[in-house]
Short mmCIF file of C-alpha atoms and ligand atoms in Angstrom, two decimals:
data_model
loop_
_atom_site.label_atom_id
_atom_site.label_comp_id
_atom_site.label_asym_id
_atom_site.label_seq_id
_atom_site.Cartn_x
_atom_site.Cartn_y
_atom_site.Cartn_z
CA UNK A 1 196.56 -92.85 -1.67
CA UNK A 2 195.10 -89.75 0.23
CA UNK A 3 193.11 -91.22 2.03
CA UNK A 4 191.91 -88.14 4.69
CA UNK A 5 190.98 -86.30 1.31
CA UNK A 6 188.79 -89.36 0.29
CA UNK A 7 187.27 -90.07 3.76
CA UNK A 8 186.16 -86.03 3.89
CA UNK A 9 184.72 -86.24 0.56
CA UNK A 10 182.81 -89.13 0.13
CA UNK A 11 181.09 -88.04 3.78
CA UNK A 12 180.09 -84.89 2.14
CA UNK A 13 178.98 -86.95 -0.85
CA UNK A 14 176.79 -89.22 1.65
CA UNK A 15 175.14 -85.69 3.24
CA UNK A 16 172.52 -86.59 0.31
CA UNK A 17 171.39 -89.07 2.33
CA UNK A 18 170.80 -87.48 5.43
CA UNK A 19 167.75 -88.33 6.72
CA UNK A 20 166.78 -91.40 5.48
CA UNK A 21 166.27 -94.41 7.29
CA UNK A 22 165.51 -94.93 11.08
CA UNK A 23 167.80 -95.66 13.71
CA UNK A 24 167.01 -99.44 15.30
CA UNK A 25 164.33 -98.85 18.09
CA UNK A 26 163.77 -102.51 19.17
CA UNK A 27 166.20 -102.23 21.67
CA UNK A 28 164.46 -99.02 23.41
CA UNK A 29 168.04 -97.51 24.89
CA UNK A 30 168.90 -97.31 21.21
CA UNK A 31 166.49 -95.27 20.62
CA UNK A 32 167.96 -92.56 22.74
CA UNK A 33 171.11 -91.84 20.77
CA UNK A 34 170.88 -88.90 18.11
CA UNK A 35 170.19 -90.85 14.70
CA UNK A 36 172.30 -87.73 12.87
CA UNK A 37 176.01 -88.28 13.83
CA UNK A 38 178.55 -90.00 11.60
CA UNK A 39 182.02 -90.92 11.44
CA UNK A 40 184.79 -93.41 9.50
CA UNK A 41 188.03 -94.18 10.70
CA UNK A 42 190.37 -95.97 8.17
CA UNK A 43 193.51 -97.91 9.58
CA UNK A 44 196.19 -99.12 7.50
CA UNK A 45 198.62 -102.13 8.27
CA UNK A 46 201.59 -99.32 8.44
CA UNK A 47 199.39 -98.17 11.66
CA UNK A 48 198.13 -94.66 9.61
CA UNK A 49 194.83 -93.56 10.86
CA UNK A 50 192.75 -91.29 8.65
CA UNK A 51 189.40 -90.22 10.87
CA UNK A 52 186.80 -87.76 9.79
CA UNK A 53 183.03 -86.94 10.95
CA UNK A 54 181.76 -88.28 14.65
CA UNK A 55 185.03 -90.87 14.37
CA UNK A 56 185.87 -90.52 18.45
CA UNK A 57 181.99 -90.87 19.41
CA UNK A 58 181.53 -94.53 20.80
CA UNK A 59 178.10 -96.24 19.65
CA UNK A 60 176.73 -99.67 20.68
CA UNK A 61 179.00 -101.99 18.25
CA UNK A 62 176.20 -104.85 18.40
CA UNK A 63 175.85 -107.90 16.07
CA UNK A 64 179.58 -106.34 15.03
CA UNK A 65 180.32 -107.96 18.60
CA UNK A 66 180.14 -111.63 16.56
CA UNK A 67 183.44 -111.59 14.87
CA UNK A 68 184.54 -111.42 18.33
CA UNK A 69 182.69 -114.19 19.47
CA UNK A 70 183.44 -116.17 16.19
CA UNK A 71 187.31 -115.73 16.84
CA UNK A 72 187.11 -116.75 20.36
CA UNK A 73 184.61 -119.73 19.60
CA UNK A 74 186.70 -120.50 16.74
CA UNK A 75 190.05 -120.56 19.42
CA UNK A 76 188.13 -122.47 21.99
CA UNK A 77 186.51 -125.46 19.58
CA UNK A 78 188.38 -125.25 15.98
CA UNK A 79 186.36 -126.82 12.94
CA UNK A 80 184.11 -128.56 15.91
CA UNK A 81 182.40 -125.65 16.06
CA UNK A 82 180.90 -126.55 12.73
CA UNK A 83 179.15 -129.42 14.10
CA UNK A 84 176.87 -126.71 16.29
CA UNK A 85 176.35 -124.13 13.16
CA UNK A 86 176.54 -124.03 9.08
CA UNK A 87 178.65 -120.89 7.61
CA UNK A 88 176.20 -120.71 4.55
CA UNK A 89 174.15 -117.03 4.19
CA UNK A 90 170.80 -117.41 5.62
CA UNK A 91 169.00 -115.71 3.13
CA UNK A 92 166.85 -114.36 6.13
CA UNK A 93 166.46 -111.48 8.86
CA UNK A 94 169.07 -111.42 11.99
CA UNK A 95 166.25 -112.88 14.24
CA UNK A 96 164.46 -115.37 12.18
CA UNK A 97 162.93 -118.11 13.85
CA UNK A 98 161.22 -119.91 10.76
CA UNK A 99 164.88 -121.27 9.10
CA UNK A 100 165.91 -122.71 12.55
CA UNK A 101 163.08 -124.37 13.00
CA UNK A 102 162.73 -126.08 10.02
CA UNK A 103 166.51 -126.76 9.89
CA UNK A 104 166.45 -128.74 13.59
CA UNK A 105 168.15 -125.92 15.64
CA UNK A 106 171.07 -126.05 13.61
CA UNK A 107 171.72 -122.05 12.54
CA UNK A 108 172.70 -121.24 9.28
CA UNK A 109 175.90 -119.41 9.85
CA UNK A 110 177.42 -117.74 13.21
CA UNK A 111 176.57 -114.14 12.40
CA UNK A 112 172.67 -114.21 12.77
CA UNK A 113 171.30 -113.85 16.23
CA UNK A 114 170.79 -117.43 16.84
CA UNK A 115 174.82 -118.78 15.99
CA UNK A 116 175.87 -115.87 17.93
CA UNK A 117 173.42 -117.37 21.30
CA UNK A 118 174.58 -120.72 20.11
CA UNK A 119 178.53 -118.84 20.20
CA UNK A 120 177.72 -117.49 23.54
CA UNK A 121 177.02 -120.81 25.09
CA UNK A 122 180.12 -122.13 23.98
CA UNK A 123 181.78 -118.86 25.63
CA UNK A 124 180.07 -119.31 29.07
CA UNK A 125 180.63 -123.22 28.71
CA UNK A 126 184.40 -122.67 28.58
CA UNK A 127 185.31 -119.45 30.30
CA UNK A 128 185.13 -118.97 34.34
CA UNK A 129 184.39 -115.60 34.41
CA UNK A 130 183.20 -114.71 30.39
CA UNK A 131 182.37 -110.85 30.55
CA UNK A 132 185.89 -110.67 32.14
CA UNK A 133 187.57 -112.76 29.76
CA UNK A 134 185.60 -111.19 26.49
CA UNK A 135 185.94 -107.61 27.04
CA UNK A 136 189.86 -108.62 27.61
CA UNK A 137 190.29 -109.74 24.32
CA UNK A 138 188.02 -106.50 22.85
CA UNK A 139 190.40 -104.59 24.72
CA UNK A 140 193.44 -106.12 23.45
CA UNK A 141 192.47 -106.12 19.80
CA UNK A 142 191.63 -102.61 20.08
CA UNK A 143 194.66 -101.59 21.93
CA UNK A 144 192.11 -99.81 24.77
CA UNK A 145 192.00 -100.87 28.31
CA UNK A 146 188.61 -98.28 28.26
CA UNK A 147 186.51 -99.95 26.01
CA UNK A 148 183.60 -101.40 28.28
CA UNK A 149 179.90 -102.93 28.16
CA UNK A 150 176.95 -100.16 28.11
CA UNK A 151 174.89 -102.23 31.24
CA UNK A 152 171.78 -99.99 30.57
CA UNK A 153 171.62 -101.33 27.02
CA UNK A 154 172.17 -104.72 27.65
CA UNK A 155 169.41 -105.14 30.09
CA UNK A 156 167.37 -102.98 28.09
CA UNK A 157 167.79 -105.46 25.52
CA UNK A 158 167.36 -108.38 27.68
CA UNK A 159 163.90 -106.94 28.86
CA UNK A 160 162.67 -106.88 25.31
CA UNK A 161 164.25 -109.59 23.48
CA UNK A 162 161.73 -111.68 23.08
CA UNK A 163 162.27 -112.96 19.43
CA UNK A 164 166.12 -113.97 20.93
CA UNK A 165 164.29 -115.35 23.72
CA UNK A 166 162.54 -117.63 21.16
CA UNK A 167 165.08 -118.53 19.23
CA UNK A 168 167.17 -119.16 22.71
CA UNK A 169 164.31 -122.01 23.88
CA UNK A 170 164.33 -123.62 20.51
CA UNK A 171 168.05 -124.47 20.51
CA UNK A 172 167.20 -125.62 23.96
CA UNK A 173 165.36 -127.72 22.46
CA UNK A 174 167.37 -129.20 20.21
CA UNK A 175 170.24 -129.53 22.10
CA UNK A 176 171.97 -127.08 20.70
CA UNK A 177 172.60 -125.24 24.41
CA UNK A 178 174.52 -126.52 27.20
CA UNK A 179 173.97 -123.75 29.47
CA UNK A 180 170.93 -122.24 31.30
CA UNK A 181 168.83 -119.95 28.49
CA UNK A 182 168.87 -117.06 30.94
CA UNK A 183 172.50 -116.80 31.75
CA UNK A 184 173.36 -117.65 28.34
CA UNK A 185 170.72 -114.21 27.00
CA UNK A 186 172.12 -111.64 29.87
CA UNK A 187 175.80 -112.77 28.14
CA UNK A 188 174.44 -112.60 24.51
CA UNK A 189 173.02 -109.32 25.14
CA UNK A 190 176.27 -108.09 27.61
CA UNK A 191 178.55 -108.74 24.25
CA UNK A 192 176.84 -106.80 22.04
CA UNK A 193 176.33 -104.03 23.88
CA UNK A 194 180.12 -102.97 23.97
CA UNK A 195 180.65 -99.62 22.94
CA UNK A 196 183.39 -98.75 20.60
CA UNK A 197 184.39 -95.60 18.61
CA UNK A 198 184.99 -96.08 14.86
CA UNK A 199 188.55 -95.28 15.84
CA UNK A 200 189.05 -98.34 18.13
CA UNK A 201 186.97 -100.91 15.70
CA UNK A 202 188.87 -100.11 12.85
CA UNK A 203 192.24 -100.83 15.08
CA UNK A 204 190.55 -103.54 16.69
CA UNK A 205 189.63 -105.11 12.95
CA UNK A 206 193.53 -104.88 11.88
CA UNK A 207 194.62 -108.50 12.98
CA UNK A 208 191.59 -109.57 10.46
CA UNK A 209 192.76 -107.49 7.56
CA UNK A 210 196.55 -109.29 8.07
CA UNK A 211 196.01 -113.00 8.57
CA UNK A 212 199.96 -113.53 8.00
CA UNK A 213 200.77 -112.16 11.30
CA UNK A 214 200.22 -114.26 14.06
CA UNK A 215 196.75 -113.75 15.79
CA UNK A 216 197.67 -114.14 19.29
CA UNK A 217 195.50 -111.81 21.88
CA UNK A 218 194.66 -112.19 25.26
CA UNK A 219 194.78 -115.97 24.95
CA UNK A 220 192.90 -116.67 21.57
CA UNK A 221 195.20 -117.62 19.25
CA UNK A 222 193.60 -118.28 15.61
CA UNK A 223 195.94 -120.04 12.80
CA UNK A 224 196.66 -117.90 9.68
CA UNK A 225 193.60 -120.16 7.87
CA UNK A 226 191.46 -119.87 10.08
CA UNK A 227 191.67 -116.20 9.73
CA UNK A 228 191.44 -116.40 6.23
CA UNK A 229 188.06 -118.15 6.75
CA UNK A 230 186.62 -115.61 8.90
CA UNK A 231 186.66 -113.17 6.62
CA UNK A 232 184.65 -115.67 3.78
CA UNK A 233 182.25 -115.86 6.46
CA UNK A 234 182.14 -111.70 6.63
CA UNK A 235 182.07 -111.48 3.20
CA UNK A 236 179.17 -114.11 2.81
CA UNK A 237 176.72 -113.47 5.98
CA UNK A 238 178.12 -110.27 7.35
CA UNK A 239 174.94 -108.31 6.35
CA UNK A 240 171.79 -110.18 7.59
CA UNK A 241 169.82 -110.84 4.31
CA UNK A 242 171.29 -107.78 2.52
CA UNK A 243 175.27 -109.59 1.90
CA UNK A 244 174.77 -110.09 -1.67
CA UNK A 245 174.38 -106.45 -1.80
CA UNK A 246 176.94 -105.12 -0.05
CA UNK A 247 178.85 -107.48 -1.57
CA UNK A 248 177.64 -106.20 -4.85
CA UNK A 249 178.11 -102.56 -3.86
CA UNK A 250 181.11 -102.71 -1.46
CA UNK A 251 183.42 -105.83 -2.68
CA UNK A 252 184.92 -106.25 1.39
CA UNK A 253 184.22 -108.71 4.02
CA UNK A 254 182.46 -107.03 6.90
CA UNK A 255 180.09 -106.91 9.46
CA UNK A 256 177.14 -104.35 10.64
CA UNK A 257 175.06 -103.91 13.73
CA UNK A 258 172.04 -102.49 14.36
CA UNK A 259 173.86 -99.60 16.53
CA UNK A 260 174.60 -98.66 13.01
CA UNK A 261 178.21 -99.31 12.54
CA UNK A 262 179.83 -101.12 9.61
CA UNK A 263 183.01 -102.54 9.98
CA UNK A 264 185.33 -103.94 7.05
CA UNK A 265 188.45 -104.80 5.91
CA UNK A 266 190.69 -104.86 2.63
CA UNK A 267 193.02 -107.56 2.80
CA UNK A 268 196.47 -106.69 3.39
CA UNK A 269 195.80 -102.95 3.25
CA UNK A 270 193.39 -101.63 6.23
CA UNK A 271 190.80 -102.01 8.07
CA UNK A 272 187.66 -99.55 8.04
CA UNK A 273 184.82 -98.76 10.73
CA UNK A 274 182.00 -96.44 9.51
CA UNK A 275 179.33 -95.07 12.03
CA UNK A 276 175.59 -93.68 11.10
CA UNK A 277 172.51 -94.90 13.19
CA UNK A 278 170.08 -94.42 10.36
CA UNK A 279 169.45 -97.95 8.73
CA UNK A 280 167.59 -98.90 6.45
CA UNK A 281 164.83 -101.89 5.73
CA UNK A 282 167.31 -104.62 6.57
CA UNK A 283 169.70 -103.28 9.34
CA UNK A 284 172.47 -101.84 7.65
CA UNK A 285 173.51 -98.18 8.07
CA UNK A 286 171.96 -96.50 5.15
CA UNK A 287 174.57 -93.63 5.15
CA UNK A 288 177.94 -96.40 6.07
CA UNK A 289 176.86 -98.57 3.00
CA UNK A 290 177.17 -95.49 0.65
CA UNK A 291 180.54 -94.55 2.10
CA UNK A 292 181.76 -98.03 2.24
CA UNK A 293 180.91 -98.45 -1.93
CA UNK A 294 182.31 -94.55 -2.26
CA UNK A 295 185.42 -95.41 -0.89
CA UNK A 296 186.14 -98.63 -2.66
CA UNK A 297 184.66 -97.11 -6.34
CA UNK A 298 186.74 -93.90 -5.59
CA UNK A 299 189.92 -95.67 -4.66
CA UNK A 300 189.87 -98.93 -6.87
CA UNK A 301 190.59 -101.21 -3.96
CA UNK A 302 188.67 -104.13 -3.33
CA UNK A 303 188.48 -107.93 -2.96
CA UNK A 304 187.27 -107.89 -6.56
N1 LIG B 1 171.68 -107.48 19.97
C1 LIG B 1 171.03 -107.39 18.71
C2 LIG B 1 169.90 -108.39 18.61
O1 LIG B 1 170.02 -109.48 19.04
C3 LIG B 1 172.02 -107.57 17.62
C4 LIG B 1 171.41 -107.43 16.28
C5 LIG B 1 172.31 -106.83 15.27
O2 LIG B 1 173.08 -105.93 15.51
O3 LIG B 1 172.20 -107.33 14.16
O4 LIG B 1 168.86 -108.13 18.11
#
């Protein structure tokens, strides 16, 4: 499969879309970076890298930052885990508060905002020194001892999250944290502002696309099935309330982030990171979508 030849054609075939969509602006320091870059990085299981567009240029991974959290959670508390959160879609924005209320501070699955707080209690609950130990296992996955937190967007973040806030207090409230709300935020909002080229994503997704190696990194060691599992999860709730579609479209598991990066894998095969800060109505990366379903229509390859 040439694969450089696909990546460079399917980004010119996504220049229609230039344009459209906004990057996120919630978080102001996001609002800073130029909305018109783009970049995908394809990594195979052989270790081939195929990069075109803006693939070096390191963006704020985000709610991408989950599987990471989900893999160490998973390390730390196995299927106990499941007693704190559900792994069915949600149906619902990222930051809903109305499901979590109604369903007694139990969230819906651990890749909207409030199983990720829920995941980042568990973190600080078992870890001495957490940012240390996190960014660690970032590092290791991605094979890059210069990957590192963006401080200015976390606090930015932190100063106008007020919806996480929320959604922080009412699993306070139902016991669902252990941990005091604030620290629990400032290490919510350190995680997912990690910055990571497409490049060092799609590397750093490679153990995930090969659950019959061993997943053994920096101390969190995950069983081939447990793996396996993290991926349904992509593949179910990886895209806020829009997973149907890029199931629909796309046919990978994945996961997106407001900075505007998709990340996804083919089982067995590779792992891909796509980059564009434009999203559209629900989060996702209006242009990485379209080059996510190009490349899978183009080369045949997917889950389905
Ligand atoms: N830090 C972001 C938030 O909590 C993550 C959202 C996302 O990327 O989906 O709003």
């Amino acid at each position: 499969m040439n694969y450089q030849q696909i990546l460079s054609d399917i980004l010119r075939q996504a220049e229609s879309l230039a344009g459209e969509g906004r990057q996120a602006d919630y978080i102001p320091a996001l609002a800073e970076v130029n909305p018109d870059q783009r970049g995908i990085c394809l990594h195979t299981l052989e270790g081939e890298q195929f990069a075109v567009g803006d693939a070096d240029v390191r963006f704020s991974i985000q709610s991408i930052a989950k599987v990471f959290a989900l893999a160490m959670s998973l390390s730390f508390e196995g299927d106990d885990l499941w007693r704190r959160m559900g792994k069915e879609p949600s149906g619902t924005a990222f930051n809903s508060l109305f499901q979590l209320e109604i369903e007694h501070g139990i969230p819906r699955n651990p890749f909207i905002n409030a199983g990720a707080i829920v995941m980042a209690d568990i973190l600080v609950s078992h870890m001495l020194d957490p940012e240390h130990d996190f960014l660690t296992f970032v590092r290791r996955l991605a094979g890059n001892d210069t990957i590192n937190y963006n401080r200015t967007v976390a606090y930015s973040e932190r100063q106008t999250g007020y919806l996480n806030a929320a959604i922080a207090n009412l699993l306070k409230h139902h016991h669902n944290i252990n941990n005091d709300i604030e620290r629990v935020l400032q290490f919510y909002c350190l995680m997912c502002s990690i910055e990571m080229s497409c490049r060092q994503l799609a590397q750093a997704f490679i153990p995930f696309a090969d659950h019959q190696q061993p997943f053994r990194y920096a101390g969190v060691e995950l069983t081939a099935s447990q793996v396996k599992r993290m991926n349904a999860i992509m593949q179910t709730c990886g895209f806020y309330d829009e997973a149907g579609e890029f199931s629909y479209l796309v046919g990978l598991p994945g996961k997106s982030g407001v900075g505007g990066g998709i990340a996804a894998i083919y089982p067995q095969r590779y792992a891909v990171a796509v980059w564009s800060p434009r999203l559209n109505g629900k989060g996702n990366s209006v242009v990485g979508m379209r080059v996510l379903e190009l490349l899978t229509t183009e080369t045949k390859e997917s889950i389905f």
